[in-house]
Coordinates of N, CA and C in Angstrom, one line a residue:
M723 N 103.8 89.7 94.4 CA 105.2 89.4 94.1 C 105.9 90.6 93.4
P724 N 107.2 90.7 93.6 CA 107.9 91.9 92.9 C 107.6 91.8 91.4
S725 N 107.5 93.0 90.8 CA 107.2 93.0 89.4 C 108.5 92.6 88.6
D726 N 108.3 92.5 87.2 CA 109.4 92.2 86.3 C 110.1 93.5 86.0
A727 N 110.5 94.2 87.0 CA 111.2 95.5 86.8 C 112.5 95.3 86.3
P728 N 113.1 96.3 85.7 CA 114.5 96.2 85.2 C 115.4 95.8 86.4
E729 N 116.4 94.9 86.2 CA 117.3 94.6 87.3 C 118.3 95.6 87.5
P730 N 118.8 95.9 88.7 CA 118.3 95.2 89.9 C 117.1 96.0 90.5
V731 N 116.1 95.2 91.0 CA 114.9 95.9 91.7 C 115.4 96.5 93.0
F732 N 116.2 95.7 93.7 CA 116.8 96.2 94.9 C 118.0 95.3 95.3
Q733 N 118.9 95.8 96.1 CA 120.1 95.0 96.4 C 120.0 94.6 97.9
I734 N 120.1 93.2 98.1 CA 120.2 92.7 99.4 C 121.7 92.8 99.9
P735 N 121.9 93.3 101.1 CA 123.3 93.4 101.5 C 124.0 92.0 101.4
P736 N 125.3 92.1 101.0 CA 126.0 90.8 100.8 C 126.3 90.0 102.1
V737 N 126.3 90.7 103.2 CA 126.4 90.0 104.5 C 125.4 90.5 105.5
P738 N 125.0 89.7 106.4 CA 123.9 90.2 107.4 C 124.3 91.4 108.2
T739 N 125.6 91.7 108.3 CA 126.0 92.8 109.2 C 125.7 94.2 108.5
A740 N 125.3 94.2 107.2 CA 125.1 95.4 106.5 C 123.7 95.9 106.8
H741 N 123.6 97.0 107.5 CA 122.3 97.6 107.9 C 121.6 98.2 106.7
S742 N 120.4 97.9 106.5 CA 119.7 98.4 105.3 C 118.2 98.5 105.6
S743 N 117.5 99.3 104.8 CA 116.1 99.5 105.1 C 115.3 99.6 103.8
F744 N 114.1 99.1 103.8 CA 113.3 99.1 102.6 C 111.8 99.4 102.9
L745 N 111.1 100.0 101.9 CA 109.7 100.2 102.0 C 109.1 99.4 100.8
F746 N 108.2 98.4 101.2 CA 107.5 97.6 100.2 C 106.1 98.2 100.1
L747 N 105.8 98.6 98.9 CA 104.5 99.1 98.6 C 103.7 98.2 97.6
G748 N 102.5 97.9 98.0 CA 101.7 97.0 97.1 C 100.4 96.5 97.8
P749 N 99.5 96.0 97.0 CA 98.2 95.5 97.5 C 98.4 94.4 98.5
T750 N 97.4 94.1 99.3 CA 97.4 93.0 100.2 C 97.5 91.7 99.5
G751 N 98.3 90.8 100.0 CA 98.4 89.4 99.5 C 99.3 89.2 98.3
V752 N 100.2 90.1 98.1 CA 101.1 89.9 96.9 C 102.5 89.4 97.3
G753 N 102.7 89.1 98.5 CA 104.0 88.4 98.9 C 105.0 89.3 99.7
K754 N 104.5 90.5 100.2 CA 105.5 91.3 100.9 C 106.0 90.6 102.2
T755 N 105.1 90.1 103.0 CA 105.4 89.4 104.2 C 106.2 88.1 103.9
E756 N 105.8 87.4 102.9 CA 106.5 86.1 102.6 C 107.9 86.4 102.1
L757 N 108.1 87.5 101.4 CA 109.5 87.9 101.0 C 110.3 88.2 102.3
C758 N 109.7 88.8 103.3 CA 110.5 89.1 104.5 C 110.8 87.8 105.2
K759 N 109.9 86.8 105.2 CA 110.3 85.5 105.8 C 111.4 84.9 105.1
A760 N 111.4 85.0 103.8 CA 112.5 84.4 103.0 C 113.8 85.1 103.3
L761 N 113.8 86.4 103.4 CA 115.0 87.2 103.8 C 115.5 86.8 105.1
A762 N 114.7 86.6 106.1 CA 115.1 86.2 107.4 C 115.8 84.8 107.4
E763 N 115.2 83.9 106.6 CA 115.8 82.6 106.5 C 117.1 82.6 105.7
F764 N 117.2 83.4 104.7 CA 118.4 83.5 103.8 C 119.5 84.2 104.6
L765 N 119.2 85.3 105.2 CA 120.3 86.0 105.9 C 120.7 85.5 107.3
F766 N 119.7 84.9 108.0 CA 120.0 84.5 109.4 C 119.6 83.0 109.6
D767 N 119.4 82.3 108.6 CA 119.2 80.8 108.6 C 117.9 80.3 109.3
T768 N 117.0 81.2 109.7 CA 115.8 80.8 110.3 C 114.7 81.9 110.1
E769 N 113.4 81.5 109.9 CA 112.3 82.4 109.9 C 112.1 83.0 111.3
E770 N 112.6 82.4 112.3 CA 112.5 82.9 113.7 C 113.2 84.3 113.8
A771 N 114.1 84.6 112.9 CA 114.8 85.9 112.9 C 113.9 87.0 112.4
L772 N 112.6 86.7 112.0 CA 111.7 87.8 111.6 C 110.9 88.3 112.8
V773 N 111.0 89.6 113.0 CA 110.3 90.3 114.1 C 109.2 91.1 113.4
R774 N 107.9 90.8 113.7 CA 106.8 91.5 113.1 C 106.1 92.4 114.1
I775 N 105.9 93.7 113.7 CA 105.2 94.6 114.5 C 104.1 95.3 113.7
D776 N 102.9 95.2 114.2 CA 101.8 95.8 113.5 C 101.7 97.3 113.9
M777 N 102.0 98.1 112.9 CA 102.1 99.6 113.2 C 100.7 100.2 113.4
S778 N 99.7 99.5 113.1 CA 98.3 100.1 113.3 C 98.1 100.2 114.8
E779 N 98.9 99.5 115.6 CA 98.8 99.6 117.1 C 99.4 100.9 117.7
F780 N 99.9 101.7 116.8 CA 100.6 102.9 117.2 C 100.0 104.1 116.6
M781 N 98.7 104.1 116.5 CA 97.9 105.2 115.8 C 97.7 106.4 116.7
E782 N 97.9 106.2 118.0 CA 97.6 107.3 118.9 C 98.9 107.8 119.5
K783 N 99.0 109.1 119.8 CA 100.3 109.7 120.3 C 100.7 109.1 121.6
H784 N 99.8 108.8 122.5 CA 100.2 108.3 123.8 C 100.8 106.8 123.7
L785 N 100.6 106.2 122.5 CA 101.1 104.8 122.4 C 102.5 104.7 121.8
V786 N 103.0 105.9 121.4 CA 104.4 105.9 120.7 C 105.4 105.4 121.7
A787 N 105.3 105.6 123.0 CA 106.3 105.2 123.9 C 106.4 103.6 124.0
R788 N 105.4 102.9 123.5 CA 105.5 101.5 123.5 C 106.6 101.0 122.5
M789 N 106.9 101.8 121.6 CA 108.0 101.4 120.6 C 109.3 101.3 121.3
I790 N 109.6 102.2 122.2 CA 111.0 102.2 122.8 C 110.9 102.0 124.3
G791 N 109.7 101.9 124.9 CA 109.6 101.8 126.3 C 109.3 103.1 127.0
A792 N 108.5 103.0 128.1 CA 108.2 104.3 128.8 C 109.4 104.8 129.6
P793 N 109.5 106.1 129.8 CA 110.6 106.6 130.6 C 110.4 106.3 132.1
P794 N 111.4 106.5 132.9 CA 111.3 106.2 134.4 C 110.1 107.0 135.0
G795 N 109.4 106.3 135.9 CA 108.3 106.9 136.6 C 107.0 106.7 135.9
Y796 N 107.0 106.2 134.6 CA 105.7 106.1 133.9 C 105.3 104.6 133.8
V797 N 104.0 104.4 133.6 CA 103.4 103.1 133.5 C 104.1 102.3 132.4
G798 N 104.5 101.1 132.6 CA 105.1 100.3 131.6 C 106.6 100.4 131.5
Y799 N 107.2 101.1 132.4 CA 108.7 101.3 132.4 C 109.4 100.0 132.4
D800 N 109.0 99.1 133.2 CA 109.7 97.8 133.4 C 109.5 96.8 132.2
E801 N 108.5 97.2 131.3 CA 108.2 96.2 130.2 C 109.1 96.4 129.0
G802 N 109.7 97.5 128.8 CA 110.5 97.7 127.6 C 109.7 98.0 126.4
G803 N 110.3 98.4 125.3 CA 109.6 98.7 124.1 C 109.4 97.6 123.1
Y804 N 108.4 97.6 122.3 CA 108.2 96.5 121.3 C 109.4 96.4 120.4
L805 N 109.8 97.5 119.9 CA 110.9 97.5 118.9 C 112.2 97.4 119.5
S806 N 112.5 98.2 120.5 CA 113.8 98.2 121.2 C 114.1 96.8 121.8
E807 N 113.1 96.2 122.5 CA 113.4 95.0 123.2 C 113.6 93.8 122.2
A808 N 112.8 93.9 121.1 CA 112.9 92.8 120.1 C 114.3 92.8 119.5
V809 N 114.9 93.9 119.2 CA 116.2 94.0 118.6 C 117.3 93.8 119.7
R810 N 117.1 94.2 120.9 CA 118.1 94.0 122.0 C 118.2 92.5 122.2
R811 N 117.1 91.7 122.2 CA 117.1 90.3 122.4 C 117.6 89.5 121.2
R812 N 117.3 90.0 120.0 CA 117.8 89.4 118.8 C 118.4 90.4 117.8
P813 N 119.6 90.7 118.0 CA 120.3 91.8 117.2 C 120.4 91.5 115.8
Y814 N 120.5 90.2 115.4 CA 120.6 89.8 114.0 C 119.2 89.4 113.6
S815 N 118.5 90.3 112.9 CA 117.1 90.0 112.5 C 116.6 90.8 111.4
V816 N 115.4 90.4 110.8 CA 114.7 91.2 109.9 C 113.5 91.8 110.6
I817 N 113.4 93.1 110.7 CA 112.4 93.8 111.4 C 111.3 94.2 110.3
L818 N 110.1 93.6 110.5 CA 109.0 93.9 109.6 C 108.0 94.8 110.3
L819 N 107.8 96.0 109.8 CA 106.9 97.0 110.4 C 105.7 97.1 109.4
E820 N 104.6 96.4 109.7 CA 103.5 96.3 108.8 C 102.6 97.5 108.9
E821 N 102.1 97.9 107.7 CA 101.2 99.0 107.6 C 101.7 100.2 108.3
V822 N 102.9 100.6 107.9 CA 103.6 101.7 108.6 C 102.9 103.0 108.3
E823 N 102.1 103.1 107.3 CA 101.4 104.4 107.0 C 100.3 104.7 108.1
K824 N 99.9 103.7 108.9 CA 98.9 103.9 109.9 C 99.5 104.4 111.2
A825 N 100.8 104.4 111.3 CA 101.4 104.9 112.6 C 101.3 106.4 112.8
Q826 N 101.2 106.8 114.1 CA 101.1 108.2 114.4 C 102.4 108.9 114.0
S827 N 102.4 110.2 113.6 CA 103.5 110.9 113.0 C 104.8 110.8 113.9
D828 N 104.6 110.8 115.3 CA 105.8 110.8 116.1 C 106.5 109.5 116.1
V829 N 105.9 108.5 115.6 CA 106.6 107.2 115.4 C 107.8 107.4 114.5
F830 N 107.6 108.2 113.5 CA 108.6 108.4 112.4 C 109.9 109.1 113.0
N831 N 109.7 109.8 114.1 CA 110.9 110.4 114.7 C 111.8 109.2 115.3
V832 N 111.1 108.2 115.8 CA 111.8 107.0 116.3 C 112.5 106.3 115.1
L833 N 111.7 106.1 114.1 CA 112.3 105.3 112.9 C 113.4 106.1 112.2
L834 N 113.4 107.4 112.3 CA 114.5 108.2 111.6 C 115.8 107.9 112.4
Q835 N 115.8 107.7 113.7 CA 117.0 107.4 114.4 C 117.6 106.1 113.9
V836 N 116.7 105.1 113.6 CA 117.1 103.8 113.1 C 117.7 103.9 111.7
L837 N 117.0 104.6 110.8 CA 117.4 104.8 109.5 C 118.7 105.6 109.3
D838 N 118.8 106.6 110.1 CA 120.0 107.5 109.9 C 121.2 107.0 110.7
D839 N 121.0 106.6 111.9 CA 122.1 106.3 112.8 C 122.3 104.8 113.0
G840 N 121.3 103.9 112.7 CA 121.5 102.5 112.9 C 121.5 102.2 114.4
R841 N 120.9 103.0 115.2 CA 120.8 102.8 116.6 C 119.6 103.6 117.2
L842 N 119.2 103.2 118.4 CA 118.1 103.8 119.0 C 118.3 103.8 120.5
T843 N 117.9 104.9 121.2 CA 117.9 105.0 122.6 C 116.6 104.7 123.2
D844 N 116.5 103.6 124.0 CA 115.2 103.2 124.6 C 114.8 104.0 125.8
G845 N 113.7 103.6 126.4 CA 113.2 104.3 127.6 C 114.1 104.2 128.8
H846 N 115.0 103.2 128.8 CA 115.9 103.1 129.9 C 117.2 103.8 129.7
G847 N 117.3 104.5 128.6 CA 118.5 105.2 128.3 C 119.6 104.4 127.6
R848 N 119.3 103.1 127.3 CA 120.2 102.2 126.7 C 120.2 102.4 125.2
T849 N 121.4 102.2 124.6 CA 121.5 102.3 123.1 C 121.3 100.9 122.5
V850 N 120.4 100.8 121.6 CA 120.1 99.5 121.0 C 120.6 99.6 119.5
D851 N 121.5 98.6 119.2 CA 122.2 98.6 117.9 C 121.3 97.9 116.8
F852 N 121.1 98.7 115.8 CA 120.3 98.1 114.6 C 121.2 97.8 113.4
R853 N 122.5 97.9 113.6 CA 123.4 97.8 112.4 C 123.4 96.4 111.9
N854 N 122.9 95.4 112.6 CA 122.9 94.0 112.1 C 121.5 93.6 111.7
T855 N 120.6 94.5 111.5 CA 119.3 94.2 111.1 C 119.0 94.7 109.7
V856 N 117.9 94.1 109.1 CA 117.3 94.6 107.9 C 115.9 95.1 108.3
V857 N 115.6 96.3 108.0 CA 114.3 96.9 108.4 C 113.5 97.0 107.2
V858 N 112.3 96.4 107.2 CA 111.4 96.4 106.1 C 110.1 97.0 106.6
M859 N 109.6 98.0 105.9 CA 108.3 98.6 106.2 C 107.3 98.3 105.1
T860 N 106.1 97.9 105.3 CA 105.1 97.7 104.3 C 104.0 98.7 104.3
S861 N 103.4 98.9 103.2 CA 102.3 99.9 103.1 C 101.4 99.5 101.9
N862 N 100.1 99.8 102.1 CA 99.2 99.6 101.0 C 98.9 100.9 100.2
L863 N 99.7 102.0 100.5 CA 99.5 103.2 99.8 C 99.7 103.0 98.3
G864 N 98.9 103.6 97.5 CA 99.0 103.5 96.1 C 98.5 102.2 95.5
S865 N 97.8 101.4 96.3 CA 97.4 100.1 95.8 C 96.4 100.3 94.6
Q866 N 95.5 101.3 94.7 CA 94.6 101.4 93.6 C 95.3 101.8 92.3
L867 N 96.3 102.6 92.4 CA 97.1 103.0 91.2 C 97.8 101.8 90.7
I868 N 98.3 100.9 91.6 CA 99.0 99.7 91.1 C 98.1 98.8 90.4
Q869 N 96.8 98.7 90.9 CA 95.8 97.9 90.1 C 95.6 98.5 88.8
E870 N 95.5 99.8 88.7 CA 95.1 100.4 87.4 C 96.3 100.3 86.4
L871 N 97.5 100.4 86.9 CA 98.7 100.5 86.0 C 99.5 99.2 86.0
S872 N 98.9 98.1 86.5 CA 99.7 96.9 86.6 C 100.0 96.3 85.2
G873 N 99.2 96.7 84.2 CA 99.5 96.2 82.8 C 100.5 97.0 82.1
E874 N 101.0 98.1 82.7 CA 102.0 99.0 82.1 C 103.3 98.2 81.9
E875 N 103.9 98.3 80.8 CA 105.2 97.7 80.6 C 106.3 98.5 81.3
N876 N 106.1 99.8 81.4 CA 107.2 100.6 82.0 C 107.0 100.6 83.6
Y877 N 107.8 99.8 84.2 CA 107.7 99.7 85.7 C 108.1 101.0 86.4
L878 N 109.1 101.7 85.8 CA 109.5 103.0 86.5 C 108.4 104.0 86.4
R879 N 107.6 104.0 85.4 CA 106.5 105.0 85.3 C 105.4 104.6 86.4
M880 N 105.1 103.4 86.5 CA 104.2 103.0 87.6 C 104.7 103.3 89.0
K881 N 106.0 103.0 89.2 CA 106.6 103.3 90.5 C 106.6 104.8 90.8
A882 N 106.8 105.6 89.8 CA 106.8 107.1 90.0 C 105.4 107.6 90.4
A883 N 104.4 107.0 89.8 CA 103.0 107.3 90.1 C 102.7 106.9 91.6
V884 N 103.1 105.7 92.0 CA 102.9 105.3 93.3 C 103.7 106.1 94.3
M885 N 104.9 106.5 93.9 CA 105.8 107.2 94.8 C 105.2 108.6 95.1
E886 N 104.5 109.2 94.1 CA 103.9 110.5 94.3 C 102.8 110.4 95.4
V887 N 102.1 109.3 95.5 CA 101.1 109.1 96.5 C 101.9 108.9 97.9
A888 N 102.9 108.1 97.9 CA 103.7 107.9 99.1 C 104.3 109.2 99.6
G889 N 104.8 110.0 98.7 CA 105.4 111.3 99.0 C 104.4 112.3 99.7
Q890 N 103.1 112.1 99.4 CA 102.1 113.0 100.0 C 101.8 112.6 101.4
H891 N 102.2 111.3 101.8 CA 101.9 110.8 103.1 C 103.2 110.8 104.0
F892 N 104.3 110.4 103.5 CA 105.5 110.3 104.3 C 106.4 111.6 104.2
R893 N 107.1 111.9 105.3 CA 108.0 113.1 105.3 C 109.2 112.8 104.3
P894 N 109.7 113.8 103.7 CA 110.8 113.7 102.8 C 112.0 113.0 103.5
E895 N 112.3 113.4 104.7 CA 113.5 112.8 105.4 C 113.3 111.3 105.6
F896 N 112.1 110.9 105.8 CA 111.8 109.5 106.0 C 112.1 108.7 104.6
I897 N 111.5 109.2 103.6 CA 111.7 108.6 102.2 C 113.2 108.6 101.9
N898 N 113.9 109.7 102.1 CA 115.3 109.8 101.8 C 116.2 108.9 102.6
G899 N 115.7 108.5 103.8 CA 116.5 107.7 104.7 C 116.4 106.2 104.3
L900 N 115.6 105.8 103.4 CA 115.4 104.4 103.0 C 116.5 104.1 101.9
D901 N 116.9 102.8 101.9 CA 117.8 102.4 100.9 C 117.1 102.1 99.6
E902 N 115.9 101.6 99.7 CA 115.2 101.3 98.4 C 113.7 101.2 98.7
I903 N 112.9 101.6 97.7 CA 111.5 101.4 97.7 C 111.1 100.4 96.6
V904 N 110.4 99.4 97.0 CA 110.0 98.4 96.0 C 108.5 98.4 95.8
V905 N 108.0 98.5 94.6 CA 106.6 98.4 94.3 C 106.2 97.1 93.8
F906 N 105.2 96.4 94.4 CA 104.8 95.1 94.0 C 103.6 95.1 93.1
H907 N 103.6 94.3 92.0 CA 102.5 94.1 91.2 C 101.5 93.2 91.8
P908 N 100.2 93.3 91.4 CA 99.2 92.2 91.8 C 99.7 90.9 91.2
L909 N 99.2 89.8 91.9 CA 99.6 88.5 91.3 C 98.8 88.2 90.1
G910 N 99.4 87.6 89.1 CA 98.7 87.1 87.9 C 98.5 85.6 87.9
K911 N 98.0 85.1 86.8 CA 97.7 83.7 86.8 C 99.0 82.8 87.0
E912 N 100.0 83.2 86.3 CA 101.2 82.4 86.4 C 101.8 82.4 87.8
Q913 N 101.8 83.5 88.5 CA 102.3 83.6 89.9 C 101.4 82.7 90.8
I914 N 100.1 82.8 90.6 CA 99.2 82.0 91.5 C 99.4 80.5 91.3
R915 N 99.6 80.1 90.0 CA 99.8 78.7 89.7 C 101.1 78.3 90.4
A916 N 102.2 79.1 90.2 CA 103.5 78.7 90.8 C 103.4 78.6 92.3
I917 N 102.7 79.6 93.0 CA 102.6 79.5 94.4 C 101.9 78.3 94.9
T918 N 100.8 78.0 94.2 CA 100.0 76.8 94.5 C 100.8 75.6 94.4
D919 N 101.6 75.4 93.3 CA 102.4 74.3 93.1 C 103.4 74.1 94.3
I920 N 104.0 75.2 94.7 CA 105.0 75.2 95.8 C 104.3 74.7 97.1
Q921 N 103.1 75.2 97.3 CA 102.3 74.8 98.6 C 101.9 73.4 98.5
I922 N 101.5 72.9 97.3 CA 101.1 71.5 97.2 C 102.3 70.6 97.4
D923 N 103.4 71.0 96.9 CA 104.6 70.2 97.1 C 105.0 70.2 98.5
Y924 N 104.9 71.3 99.2 CA 105.2 71.4 100.7 C 104.2 70.4 101.4
L925 N 102.9 70.5 101.1 CA 102.0 69.6 101.8 C 102.2 68.1 101.5
R926 N 102.6 67.8 100.3 CA 102.8 66.4 100.0 C 103.9 65.8 100.8
R927 N 104.9 66.7 101.2 CA 106.0 66.2 102.1 C 105.6 66.1 103.5
Q928 N 104.5 66.7 103.9 CA 104.1 66.7 105.3 C 103.0 65.7 105.7
V929 N 102.2 65.3 104.7 CA 101.1 64.4 105.0 C 101.4 63.0 104.6
P930 N 100.7 62.0 105.2 CA 100.9 60.6 104.8 C 100.9 60.3 103.3
A931 N 101.7 59.4 102.9 CA 101.7 59.0 101.5 C 100.3 58.5 101.1
G932 N 99.9 58.8 99.9 CA 98.7 58.3 99.3 C 97.5 59.2 99.6
R933 N 97.7 60.2 100.3 CA 96.5 61.1 100.6 C 96.3 62.1 99.5
Y934 N 97.3 62.3 98.7 CA 97.2 63.4 97.6 C 96.2 62.9 96.5
R935 N 95.3 63.8 96.2 CA 94.3 63.5 95.1 C 94.7 64.4 93.9
P936 N 95.3 63.9 92.9 CA 95.8 64.7 91.8 C 94.6 65.5 91.2
G937 N 95.0 66.7 90.7 CA 94.0 67.5 90.1 C 94.7 68.7 89.5
R938 N 94.0 69.5 88.8 CA 94.6 70.7 88.2 C 94.6 71.8 89.2
C939 N 95.4 71.6 90.2 CA 95.4 72.5 91.4 C 95.7 74.0 91.0
G940 N 96.7 74.1 90.1 CA 97.1 75.5 89.7 C 95.9 76.2 89.1
E941 N 95.2 75.5 88.2 CA 94.0 76.2 87.5 C 92.9 76.5 88.5
W942 N 92.7 75.5 89.4 CA 91.7 75.7 90.5 C 92.0 76.9 91.3
A943 N 93.3 77.1 91.7 CA 93.7 78.2 92.5 C 93.5 79.5 91.8
V944 N 93.8 79.5 90.5 CA 93.6 80.8 89.7 C 92.1 81.2 89.7
N945 N 91.2 80.2 89.4 CA 89.8 80.5 89.4 C 89.3 80.9 90.8
F946 N 89.9 80.4 91.8 CA 89.4 80.7 93.2 C 89.9 82.1 93.6
Y947 N 91.1 82.5 93.3 CA 91.7 83.7 93.8 C 91.8 84.8 92.8
L948 N 91.8 84.6 91.5 CA 92.0 85.7 90.6 C 90.8 86.6 90.7
P949 N 91.0 87.9 90.8 CA 89.9 88.9 91.0 C 89.1 89.1 89.8
G950 N 87.9 89.6 90.0 CA 87.1 90.0 88.9 C 87.4 91.4 88.5
P951 N 86.5 92.1 87.8 CA 86.7 93.4 87.3 C 86.9 94.4 88.5
S952 N 86.5 94.1 89.7 CA 86.5 95.1 90.8 C 87.9 95.2 91.4
G953 N 88.8 94.3 91.0 CA 90.2 94.3 91.5 C 90.5 93.2 92.5
G954 N 91.7 93.3 93.1 CA 92.2 92.3 94.0 C 93.5 91.9 93.6
G955 N 93.8 90.6 93.4 CA 95.0 90.2 92.8 C 96.0 89.7 93.8
G956 N 95.6 89.3 94.9 CA 96.5 88.7 95.9 C 95.9 87.4 96.4
L957 N 96.8 86.6 97.1 CA 96.3 85.4 97.7 C 95.4 85.7 98.9
R958 N 95.3 87.0 99.3 CA 94.3 87.4 100.3 C 93.4 88.4 99.6
G959 N 93.2 88.4 98.3 CA 92.4 89.3 97.6 C 90.9 89.1 97.7
K960 N 90.3 88.6 96.7 CA 88.9 88.5 96.7 C 88.4 87.6 97.8
A961 N 89.1 86.5 98.0 CA 88.6 85.5 99.0 C 89.0 85.8 100.5
K962 N 90.0 86.7 100.6 CA 90.5 87.1 101.9 C 90.8 86.0 102.8
V963 N 91.6 85.0 102.3 CA 92.0 83.8 103.1 C 93.4 83.9 103.6
P964 N 93.6 84.0 104.9 CA 95.0 84.0 105.4 C 95.8 82.8 105.0
H965 N 97.1 82.9 105.1 CA 98.0 81.8 104.7 C 97.6 80.5 105.3
S966 N 97.4 80.5 106.7 CA 97.1 79.2 107.4 C 95.8 78.6 106.9
E967 N 94.8 79.4 106.6 CA 93.5 78.9 106.1 C 93.7 78.4 104.7
W968 N 94.5 79.1 103.9 CA 94.8 78.7 102.5 C 95.3 77.3 102.5
L969 N 96.2 77.0 103.4 CA 96.8 75.6 103.5 C 95.7 74.6 103.9
E970 N 94.7 75.0 104.7 CA 93.6 74.2 105.1 C 92.7 73.9 103.9
V971 N 92.5 74.9 103.1 CA 91.7 74.7 101.9 C 92.4 73.7 101.0
L972 N 93.7 73.8 100.8 CA 94.4 72.9 99.9 C 94.4 71.4 100.5
L973 N 94.5 71.3 101.8 CA 94.4 70.0 102.5 C 93.1 69.4 102.2
H974 N 92.0 70.2 102.3 CA 90.7 69.6 102.1 C 90.5 69.3 100.6
K975 N 90.9 70.2 99.7 CA 90.6 70.0 98.3 C 91.4 68.9 97.7
F976 N 92.7 68.8 98.0 CA 93.6 67.8 97.3 C 94.1 66.7 98.2
F977 N 93.9 66.7 99.5 CA 94.4 65.6 100.3 C 93.3 64.9 101.1
G978 N 92.0 65.4 101.0 CA 90.9 64.6 101.6 C 90.8 64.9 103.1
F979 N 91.5 65.9 103.6 CA 91.3 66.1 105.1 C 90.1 67.0 105.3
E980 N 89.3 66.7 106.3 CA 88.1 67.5 106.7 C 88.5 68.5 107.7

């Protein structure tokens, strides 16, 4: 979850038409993707407006064309690009580029067009308009530093240390093209309790009445997920349980479903 940084941590555009871009830095399982889902629902009234692209699929130079579509005469020309087609079909959306640090360097030439101009020319020569999107890129860069400095009261000092790591990986023009960079703290006991309570409340509305077995679910979740001395700190930390399986665990533990 975002840290208790001095306000404002970042500014959400007042209307969906305001093009903006963010880099979310933090360990796995601290809520980066969940925040993007919430943004999509808040800005565009549905989580379906979230477009997710795994940037680890673009680690090789010859795969970069998949982002915008192959040029005429090349294999895949008729298929269009992952990024360009997604926005062409849903121009009002939140674009989530996960693990952007794993992408091949040429991918950032494509992203710079989006960040600087708010548009992109695809493999068919068509201009794709990104001015009605919010682009969010996530990265685990600096996660070890975040773990080590998460107890620091000075958020800006921690962010500066993490940004130094990010600056060694990303080109300056890419960093400068972003509207804001947000550093996420690992989840603590109170955050895990709160998230568990929200999920339990959600499940209680979905399952038949009388199935809920009361218990200290918040405390159980803290003991199950809170990392030991080796680190972690996310709902996919030590246990590495995806969100869907996390719900299954809750159903079994507190609702009696096998």
